[in-house]
mmCIF file of C-alpha atoms in Angstrom:
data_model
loop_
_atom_site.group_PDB
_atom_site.id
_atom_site.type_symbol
_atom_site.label_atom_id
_atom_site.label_comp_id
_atom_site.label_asym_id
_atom_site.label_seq_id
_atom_site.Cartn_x
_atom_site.Cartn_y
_atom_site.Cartn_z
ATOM 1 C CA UNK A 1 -3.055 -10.661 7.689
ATOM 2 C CA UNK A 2 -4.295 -14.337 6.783
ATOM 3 C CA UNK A 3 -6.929 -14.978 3.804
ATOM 4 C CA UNK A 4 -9.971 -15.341 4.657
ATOM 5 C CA UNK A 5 -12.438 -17.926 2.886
ATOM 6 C CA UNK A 6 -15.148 -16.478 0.844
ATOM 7 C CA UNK A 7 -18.503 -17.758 0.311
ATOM 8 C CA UNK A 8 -17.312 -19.531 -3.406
ATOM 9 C CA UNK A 9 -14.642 -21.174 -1.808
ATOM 10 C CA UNK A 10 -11.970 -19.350 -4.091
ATOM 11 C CA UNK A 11 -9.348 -18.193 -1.843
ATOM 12 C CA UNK A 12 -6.062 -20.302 -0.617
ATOM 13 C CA UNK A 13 -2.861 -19.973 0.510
ATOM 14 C CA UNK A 14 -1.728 -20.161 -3.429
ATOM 15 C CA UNK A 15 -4.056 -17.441 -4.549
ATOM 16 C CA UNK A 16 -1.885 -14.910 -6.549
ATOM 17 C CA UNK A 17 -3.350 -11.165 -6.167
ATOM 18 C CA UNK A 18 -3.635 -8.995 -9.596
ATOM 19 C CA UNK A 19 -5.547 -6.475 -7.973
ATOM 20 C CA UNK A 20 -5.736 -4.306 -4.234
ATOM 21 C CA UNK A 21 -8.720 -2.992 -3.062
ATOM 22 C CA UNK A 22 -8.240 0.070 -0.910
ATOM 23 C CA UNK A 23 -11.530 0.837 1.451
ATOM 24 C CA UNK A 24 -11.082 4.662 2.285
ATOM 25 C CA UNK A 25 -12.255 5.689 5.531
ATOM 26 C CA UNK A 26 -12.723 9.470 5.565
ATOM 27 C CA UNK A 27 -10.699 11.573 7.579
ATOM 28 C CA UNK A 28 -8.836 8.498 9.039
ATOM 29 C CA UNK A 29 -5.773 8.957 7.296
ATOM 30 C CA UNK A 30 -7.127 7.485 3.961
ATOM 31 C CA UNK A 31 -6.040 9.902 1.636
ATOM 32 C CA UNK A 32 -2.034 9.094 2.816
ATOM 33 C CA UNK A 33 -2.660 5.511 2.667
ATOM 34 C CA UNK A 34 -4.107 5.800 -0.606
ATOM 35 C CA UNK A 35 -1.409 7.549 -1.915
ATOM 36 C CA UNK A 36 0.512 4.430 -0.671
ATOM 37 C CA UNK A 37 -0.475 2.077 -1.528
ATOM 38 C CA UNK A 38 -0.478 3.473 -5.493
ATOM 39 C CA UNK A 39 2.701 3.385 -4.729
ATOM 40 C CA UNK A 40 2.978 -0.650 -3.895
ATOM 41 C CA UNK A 41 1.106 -1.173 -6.733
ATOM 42 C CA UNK A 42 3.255 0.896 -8.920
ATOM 43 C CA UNK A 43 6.354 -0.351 -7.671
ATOM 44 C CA UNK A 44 5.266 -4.270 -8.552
ATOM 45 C CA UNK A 45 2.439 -3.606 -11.575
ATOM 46 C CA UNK A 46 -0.510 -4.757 -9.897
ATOM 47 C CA UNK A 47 -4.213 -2.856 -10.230
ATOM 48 C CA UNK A 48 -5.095 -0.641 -7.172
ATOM 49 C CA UNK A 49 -8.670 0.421 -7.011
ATOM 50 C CA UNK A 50 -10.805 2.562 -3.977
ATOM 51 C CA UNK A 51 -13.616 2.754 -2.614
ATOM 52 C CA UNK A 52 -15.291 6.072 -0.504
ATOM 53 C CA UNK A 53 -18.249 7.187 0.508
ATOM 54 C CA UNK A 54 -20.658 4.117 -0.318
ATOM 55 C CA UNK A 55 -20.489 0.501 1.286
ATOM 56 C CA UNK A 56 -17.285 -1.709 1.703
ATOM 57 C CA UNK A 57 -16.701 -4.637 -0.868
ATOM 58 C CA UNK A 58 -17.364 -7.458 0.831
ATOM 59 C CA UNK A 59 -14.452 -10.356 0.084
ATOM 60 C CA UNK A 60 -15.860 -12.808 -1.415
ATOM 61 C CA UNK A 61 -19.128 -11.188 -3.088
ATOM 62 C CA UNK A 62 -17.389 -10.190 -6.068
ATOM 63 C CA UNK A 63 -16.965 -13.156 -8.020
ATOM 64 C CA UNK A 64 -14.690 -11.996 -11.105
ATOM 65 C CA UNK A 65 -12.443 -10.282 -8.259
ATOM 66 C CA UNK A 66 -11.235 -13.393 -5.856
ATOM 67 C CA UNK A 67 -7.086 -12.612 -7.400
ATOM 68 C CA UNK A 68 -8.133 -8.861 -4.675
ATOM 69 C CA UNK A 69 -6.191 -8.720 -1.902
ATOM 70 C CA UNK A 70 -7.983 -6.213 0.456
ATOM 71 C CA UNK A 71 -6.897 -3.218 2.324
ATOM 72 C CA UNK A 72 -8.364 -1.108 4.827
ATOM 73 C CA UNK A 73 -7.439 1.499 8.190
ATOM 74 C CA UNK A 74 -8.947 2.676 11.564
ATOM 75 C CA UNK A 75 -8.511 5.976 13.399
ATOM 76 C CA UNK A 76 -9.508 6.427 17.075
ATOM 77 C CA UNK A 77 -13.172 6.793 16.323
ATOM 78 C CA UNK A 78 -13.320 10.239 18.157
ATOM 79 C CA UNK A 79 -10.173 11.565 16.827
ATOM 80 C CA UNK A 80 -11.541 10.674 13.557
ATOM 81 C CA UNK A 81 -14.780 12.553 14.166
ATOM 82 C CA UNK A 82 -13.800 15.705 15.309
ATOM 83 C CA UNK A 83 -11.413 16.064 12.378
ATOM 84 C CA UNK A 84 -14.089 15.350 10.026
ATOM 85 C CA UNK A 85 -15.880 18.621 11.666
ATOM 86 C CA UNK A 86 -12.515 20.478 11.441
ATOM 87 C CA UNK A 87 -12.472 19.444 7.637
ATOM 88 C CA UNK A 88 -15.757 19.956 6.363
ATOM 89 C CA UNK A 89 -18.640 20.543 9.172
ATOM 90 C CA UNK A 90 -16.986 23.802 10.553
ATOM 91 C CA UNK A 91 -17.107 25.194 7.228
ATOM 92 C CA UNK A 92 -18.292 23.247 4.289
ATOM 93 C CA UNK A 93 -15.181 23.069 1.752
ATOM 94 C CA UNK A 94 -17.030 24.873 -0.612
ATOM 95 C CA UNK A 95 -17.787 27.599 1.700
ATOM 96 C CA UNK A 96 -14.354 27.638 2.327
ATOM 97 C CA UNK A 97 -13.189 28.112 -1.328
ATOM 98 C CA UNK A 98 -15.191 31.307 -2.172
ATOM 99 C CA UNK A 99 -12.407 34.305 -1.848
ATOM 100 C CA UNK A 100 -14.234 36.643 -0.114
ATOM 101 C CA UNK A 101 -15.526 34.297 2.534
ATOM 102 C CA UNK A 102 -13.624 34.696 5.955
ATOM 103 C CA UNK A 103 -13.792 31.795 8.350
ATOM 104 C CA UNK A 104 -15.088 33.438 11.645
ATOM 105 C CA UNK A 105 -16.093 31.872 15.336
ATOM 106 C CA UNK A 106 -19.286 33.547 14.565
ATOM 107 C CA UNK A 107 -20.154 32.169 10.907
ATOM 108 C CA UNK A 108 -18.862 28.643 11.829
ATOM 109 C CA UNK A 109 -21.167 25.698 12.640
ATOM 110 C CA UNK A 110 -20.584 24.715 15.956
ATOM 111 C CA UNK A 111 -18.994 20.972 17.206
ATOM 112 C CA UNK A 112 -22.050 20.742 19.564
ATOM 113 C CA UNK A 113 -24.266 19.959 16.971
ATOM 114 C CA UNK A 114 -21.722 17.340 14.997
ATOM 115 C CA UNK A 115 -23.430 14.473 16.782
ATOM 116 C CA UNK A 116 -25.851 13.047 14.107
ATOM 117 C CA UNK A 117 -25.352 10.038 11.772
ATOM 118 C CA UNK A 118 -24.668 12.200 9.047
ATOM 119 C CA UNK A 119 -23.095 15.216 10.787
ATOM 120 C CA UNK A 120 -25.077 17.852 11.454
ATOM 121 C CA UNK A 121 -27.977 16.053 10.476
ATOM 122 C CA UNK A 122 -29.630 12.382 10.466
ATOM 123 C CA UNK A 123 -29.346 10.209 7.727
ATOM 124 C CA UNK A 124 -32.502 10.699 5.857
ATOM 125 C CA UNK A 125 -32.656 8.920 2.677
ATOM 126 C CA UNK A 126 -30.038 6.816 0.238
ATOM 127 C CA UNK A 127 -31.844 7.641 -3.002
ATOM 128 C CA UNK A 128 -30.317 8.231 -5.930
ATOM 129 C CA UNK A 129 -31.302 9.227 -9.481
ATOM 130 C CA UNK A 130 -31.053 5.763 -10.375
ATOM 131 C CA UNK A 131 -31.758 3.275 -7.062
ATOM 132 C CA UNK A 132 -31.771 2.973 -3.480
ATOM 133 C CA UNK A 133 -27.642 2.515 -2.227
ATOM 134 C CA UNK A 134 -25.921 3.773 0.446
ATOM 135 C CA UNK A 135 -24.156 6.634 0.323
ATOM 136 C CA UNK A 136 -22.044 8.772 2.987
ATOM 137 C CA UNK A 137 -20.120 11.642 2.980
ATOM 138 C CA UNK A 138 -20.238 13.905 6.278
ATOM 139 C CA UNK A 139 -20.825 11.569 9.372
ATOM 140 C CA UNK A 140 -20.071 12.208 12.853
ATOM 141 C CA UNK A 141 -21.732 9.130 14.702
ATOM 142 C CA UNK A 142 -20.572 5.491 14.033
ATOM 143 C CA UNK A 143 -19.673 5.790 11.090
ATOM 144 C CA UNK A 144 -17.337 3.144 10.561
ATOM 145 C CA UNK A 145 -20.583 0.705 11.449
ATOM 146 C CA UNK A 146 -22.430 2.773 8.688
ATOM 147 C CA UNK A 147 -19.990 2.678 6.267
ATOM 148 C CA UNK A 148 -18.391 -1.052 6.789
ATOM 149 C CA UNK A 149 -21.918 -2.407 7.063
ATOM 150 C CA UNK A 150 -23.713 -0.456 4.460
ATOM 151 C CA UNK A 151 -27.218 -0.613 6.187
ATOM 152 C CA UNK A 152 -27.815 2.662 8.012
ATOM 153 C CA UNK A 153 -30.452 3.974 5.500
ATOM 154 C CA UNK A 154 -33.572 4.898 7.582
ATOM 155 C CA UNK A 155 -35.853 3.145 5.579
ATOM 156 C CA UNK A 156 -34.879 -0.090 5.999
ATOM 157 C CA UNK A 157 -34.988 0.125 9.827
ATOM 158 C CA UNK A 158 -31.842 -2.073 10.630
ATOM 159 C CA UNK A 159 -31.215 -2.143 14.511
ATOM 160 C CA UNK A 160 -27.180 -0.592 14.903
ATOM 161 C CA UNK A 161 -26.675 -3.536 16.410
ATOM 162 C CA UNK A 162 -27.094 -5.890 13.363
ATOM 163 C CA UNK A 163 -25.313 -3.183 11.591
ATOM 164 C CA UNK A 164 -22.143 -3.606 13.899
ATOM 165 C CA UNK A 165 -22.605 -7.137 12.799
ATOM 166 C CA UNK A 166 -22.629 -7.155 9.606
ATOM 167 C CA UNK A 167 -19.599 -4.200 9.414
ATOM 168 C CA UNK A 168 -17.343 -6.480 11.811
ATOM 169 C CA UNK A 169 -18.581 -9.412 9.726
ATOM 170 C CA UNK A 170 -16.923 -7.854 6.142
ATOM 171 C CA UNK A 171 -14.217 -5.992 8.106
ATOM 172 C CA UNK A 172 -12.814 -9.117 9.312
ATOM 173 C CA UNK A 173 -12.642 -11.113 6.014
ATOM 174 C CA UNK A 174 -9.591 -7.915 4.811
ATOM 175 C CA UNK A 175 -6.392 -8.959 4.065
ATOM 176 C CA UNK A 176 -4.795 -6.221 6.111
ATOM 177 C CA UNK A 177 -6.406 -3.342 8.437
ATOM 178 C CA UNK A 178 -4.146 -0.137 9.162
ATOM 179 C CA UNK A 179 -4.357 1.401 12.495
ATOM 180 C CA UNK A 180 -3.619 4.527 11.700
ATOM 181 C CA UNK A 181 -2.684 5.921 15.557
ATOM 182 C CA UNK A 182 0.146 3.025 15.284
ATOM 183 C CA UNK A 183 1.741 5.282 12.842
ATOM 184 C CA UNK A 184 3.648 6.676 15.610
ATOM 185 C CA UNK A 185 5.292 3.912 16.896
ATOM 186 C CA UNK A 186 8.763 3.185 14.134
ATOM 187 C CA UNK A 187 8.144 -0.586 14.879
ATOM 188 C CA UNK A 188 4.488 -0.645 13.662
ATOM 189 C CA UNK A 189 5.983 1.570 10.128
ATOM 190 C CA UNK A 190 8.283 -1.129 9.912
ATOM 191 C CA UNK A 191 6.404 -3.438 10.016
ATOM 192 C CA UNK A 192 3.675 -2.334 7.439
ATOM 193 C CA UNK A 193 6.482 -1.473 5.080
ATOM 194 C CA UNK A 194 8.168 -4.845 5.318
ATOM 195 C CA UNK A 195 4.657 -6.360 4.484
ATOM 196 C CA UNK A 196 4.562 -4.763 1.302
ATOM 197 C CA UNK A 197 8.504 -4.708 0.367
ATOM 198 C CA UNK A 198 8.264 -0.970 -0.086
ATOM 199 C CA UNK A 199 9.267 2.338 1.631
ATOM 200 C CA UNK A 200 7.265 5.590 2.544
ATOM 201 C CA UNK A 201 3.914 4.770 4.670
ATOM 202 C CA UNK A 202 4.548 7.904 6.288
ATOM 203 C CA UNK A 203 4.284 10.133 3.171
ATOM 204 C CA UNK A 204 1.466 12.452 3.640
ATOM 205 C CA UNK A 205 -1.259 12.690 0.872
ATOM 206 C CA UNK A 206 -3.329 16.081 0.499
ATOM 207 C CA UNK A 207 -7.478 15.437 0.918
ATOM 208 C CA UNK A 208 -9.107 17.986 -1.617
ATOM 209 C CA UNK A 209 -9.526 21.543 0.523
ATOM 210 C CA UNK A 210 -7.173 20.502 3.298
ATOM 211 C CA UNK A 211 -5.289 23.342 3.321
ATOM 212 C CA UNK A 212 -8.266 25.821 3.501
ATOM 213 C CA UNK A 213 -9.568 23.924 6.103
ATOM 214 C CA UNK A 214 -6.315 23.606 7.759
ATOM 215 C CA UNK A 215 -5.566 27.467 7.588
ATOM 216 C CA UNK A 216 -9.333 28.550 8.994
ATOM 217 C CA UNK A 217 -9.106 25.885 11.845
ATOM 218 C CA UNK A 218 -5.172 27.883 12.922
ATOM 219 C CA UNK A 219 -7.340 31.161 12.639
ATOM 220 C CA UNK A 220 -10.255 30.467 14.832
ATOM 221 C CA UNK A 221 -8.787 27.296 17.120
ATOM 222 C CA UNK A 222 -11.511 25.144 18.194
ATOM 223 C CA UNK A 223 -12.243 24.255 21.711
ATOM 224 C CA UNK A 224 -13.330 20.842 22.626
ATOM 225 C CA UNK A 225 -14.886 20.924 26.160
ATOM 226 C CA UNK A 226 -15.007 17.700 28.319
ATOM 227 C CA UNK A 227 -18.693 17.682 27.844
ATOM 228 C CA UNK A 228 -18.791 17.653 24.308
ATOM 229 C CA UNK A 229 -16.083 15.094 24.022
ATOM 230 C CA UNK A 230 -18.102 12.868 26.580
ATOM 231 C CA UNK A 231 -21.273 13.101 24.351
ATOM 232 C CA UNK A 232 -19.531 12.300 21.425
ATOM 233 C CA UNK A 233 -17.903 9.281 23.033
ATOM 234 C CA UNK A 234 -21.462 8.219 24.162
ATOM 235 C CA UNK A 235 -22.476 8.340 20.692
ATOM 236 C CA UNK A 236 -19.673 6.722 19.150
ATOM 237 C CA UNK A 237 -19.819 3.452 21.476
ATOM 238 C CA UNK A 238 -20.377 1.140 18.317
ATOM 239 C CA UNK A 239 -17.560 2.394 16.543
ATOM 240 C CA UNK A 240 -15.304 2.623 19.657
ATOM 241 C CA UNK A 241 -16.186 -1.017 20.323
ATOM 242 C CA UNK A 242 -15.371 -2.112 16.747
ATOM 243 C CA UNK A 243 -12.375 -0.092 17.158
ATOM 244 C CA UNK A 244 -10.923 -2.089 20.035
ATOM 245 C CA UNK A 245 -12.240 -5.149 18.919
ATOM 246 C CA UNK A 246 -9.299 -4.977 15.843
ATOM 247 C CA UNK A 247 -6.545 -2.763 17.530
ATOM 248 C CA UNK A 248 -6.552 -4.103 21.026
ATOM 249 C CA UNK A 249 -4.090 -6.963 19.827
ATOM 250 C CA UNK A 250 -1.698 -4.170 19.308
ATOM 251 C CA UNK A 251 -1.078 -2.803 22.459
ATOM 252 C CA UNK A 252 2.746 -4.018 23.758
ATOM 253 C CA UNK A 253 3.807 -2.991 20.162
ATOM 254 C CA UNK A 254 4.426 -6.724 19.410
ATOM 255 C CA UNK A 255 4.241 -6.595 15.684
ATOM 256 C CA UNK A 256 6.227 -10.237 14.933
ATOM 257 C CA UNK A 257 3.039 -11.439 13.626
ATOM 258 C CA UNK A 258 3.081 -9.788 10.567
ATOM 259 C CA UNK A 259 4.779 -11.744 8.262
ATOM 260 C CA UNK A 260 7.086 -9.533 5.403
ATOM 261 C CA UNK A 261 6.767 -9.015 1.857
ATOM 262 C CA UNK A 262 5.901 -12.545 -0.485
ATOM 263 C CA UNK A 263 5.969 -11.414 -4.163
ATOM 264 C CA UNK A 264 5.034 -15.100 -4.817
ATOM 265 C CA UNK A 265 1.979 -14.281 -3.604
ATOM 266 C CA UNK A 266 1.347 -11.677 -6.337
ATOM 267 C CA UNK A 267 1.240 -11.456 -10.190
ATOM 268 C CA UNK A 268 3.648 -9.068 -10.857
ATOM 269 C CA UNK A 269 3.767 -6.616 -14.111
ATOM 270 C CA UNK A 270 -0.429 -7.862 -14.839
ATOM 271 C CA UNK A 271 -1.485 -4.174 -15.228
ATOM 272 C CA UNK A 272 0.133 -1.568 -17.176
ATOM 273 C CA UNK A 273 -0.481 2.011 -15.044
ATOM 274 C CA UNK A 274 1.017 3.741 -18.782
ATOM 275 C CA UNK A 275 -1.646 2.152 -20.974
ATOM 276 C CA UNK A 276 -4.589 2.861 -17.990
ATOM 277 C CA UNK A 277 -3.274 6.304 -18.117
ATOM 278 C CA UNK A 278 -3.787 6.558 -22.111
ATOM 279 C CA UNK A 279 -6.992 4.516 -22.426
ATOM 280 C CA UNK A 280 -8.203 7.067 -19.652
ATOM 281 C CA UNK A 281 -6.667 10.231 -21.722
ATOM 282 C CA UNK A 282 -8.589 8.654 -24.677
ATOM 283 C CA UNK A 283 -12.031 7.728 -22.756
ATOM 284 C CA UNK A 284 -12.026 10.970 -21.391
ATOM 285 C CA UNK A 285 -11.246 13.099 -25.278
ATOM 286 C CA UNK A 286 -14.165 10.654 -26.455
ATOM 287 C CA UNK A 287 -16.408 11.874 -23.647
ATOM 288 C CA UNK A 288 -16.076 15.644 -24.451
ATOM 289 C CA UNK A 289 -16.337 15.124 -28.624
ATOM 290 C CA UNK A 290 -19.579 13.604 -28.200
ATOM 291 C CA UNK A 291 -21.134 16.205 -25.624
ATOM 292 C CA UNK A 292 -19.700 18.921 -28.163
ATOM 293 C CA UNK A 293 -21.164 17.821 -30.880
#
């Protein structure tokens, strides 16, 4: 909850933020802090923007962006794994949307085989029509290493262990990390919500297909057997340590630290969410003239 120096030298305790940068973990909650943290930036007219799937921002790398104050969350890693099978590796969401598809034990992949970097399956490539980036959607092994750090593309052969590095390295430089499995605990709530001067972190967002998901998972209840679980925790050892590493200092639900709500500390009113909306309306109306004609 400090700020963290960057490699220009930018950031002080006078900075003034225009701008939050939300990192979106998947299937750690992400979708209801998102939803959020829109909110806080509603409520005080400041410019929220996301990233998912490819690499964390790195503070400090993006020169024309030092007035970001950065946001991020953690979920138990193994929680956060099996729900991503629940979600989309039992039955891929598009499966899942096709009418006359019934969810069945039988027709379901199985959680045995969710212990990849990329689900069901390695990571095998991060090419793109137009370069070499990383990229990750499904994973079910380390994947906050992969997707903090950015380097788990096969190709370029970097050892996990420089990849915990590196992900610890940018995680550490965020303004504020959310541990999600806090969220029980009023205190914690609080405590967020004083930070940012306003009310509802507990508001739940909706990830696309969650209710499909949701209703095939109450149909066909999945089992998690102690040997599975173990394997997965095996795998997950990287992430679990980063895990601990950051929410450790939580434990005794001593949450004094984190101070409350400075709007001195942000430009309030710099971004106008009714003009975004219009210039988007109007990008978006250009867009489909031009591939009509």
């Amino acid at each position: 909850n400090h700020l963290p120096p960057n490699n220009g030298g930018q950031w002080n305790n006078t900075t003034k933020f225009k701008r939050i940068l939300f990192y979106h973990a998947r299937k750690a909650g992400g979708s209801s802090m998102k939803k959020y943290l829109v909110k806080v930036a509603q409520a005080y007219g400041i410019k929220i923007e996301w990233i998912e799937w490819n690499a964390m921002e790195e503070p400090g790398t993006q020169f024309d962006k030092e007035d970001t104050f950065y946001v991020t969350h953690l979920r138990e890693p193994i929680a956060r794994s099996i729900s991503h099978f629940q979600y989309n590796g039992r039955w891929p969401c598009k499966t899942l949307q096709h009418r006359e598809f019934e969810p069945t034990e039988e027709n379901a992949y199985k959680l045995e085989s969710w212990n990849e970097t990329q689900g069901h399956e390695a990571k095998k490539t991060c090419h793109t029509r137009k370069n070499d980036v990383f990229r990750l959607g499904d994973c079910a092994v380390n994947c906050y290493t992969q997707w903090f750090g950015g380097l788990s593309c096969p190709r370029w052969e970097v050892p996990v262990q420089q990849q915990y590095e590196v992900a610890m390295s940018k995680l550490l430089k965020y303004n504020m990390i959310i541990v999600i499995d806090k969220l029980h605990d009023p205190k914690y709530v609080q405590a967020i919500e004083n930070f940012f001067g306003v009310e509802g972190l507990l508001e739940r967002g909706v990830p696309y297909c969650e209710r499909m998901s949701h209703k095939a998972n109450e149909k066909n209840p999945l089992v998690v057997t102690d040997e599975t679980r173990a394997r997965l925790t095996e795998l997950n050892r990287v992430d679990l340590k980063l895990y601990h590493e950051i929410s450790d200092c939580l434990e005794g639900g001593n949450y004094e630290d984190i101070p409350k709500w400075d709007g001195s500390r942000f430009v309030l009113d710099s971004f106008n969410f009714t003009q975004a909306k219009i210039d988007r309306q109007k990008a978006k109306a250009q867009k489909a003239m031009r591939s009509g004609e």
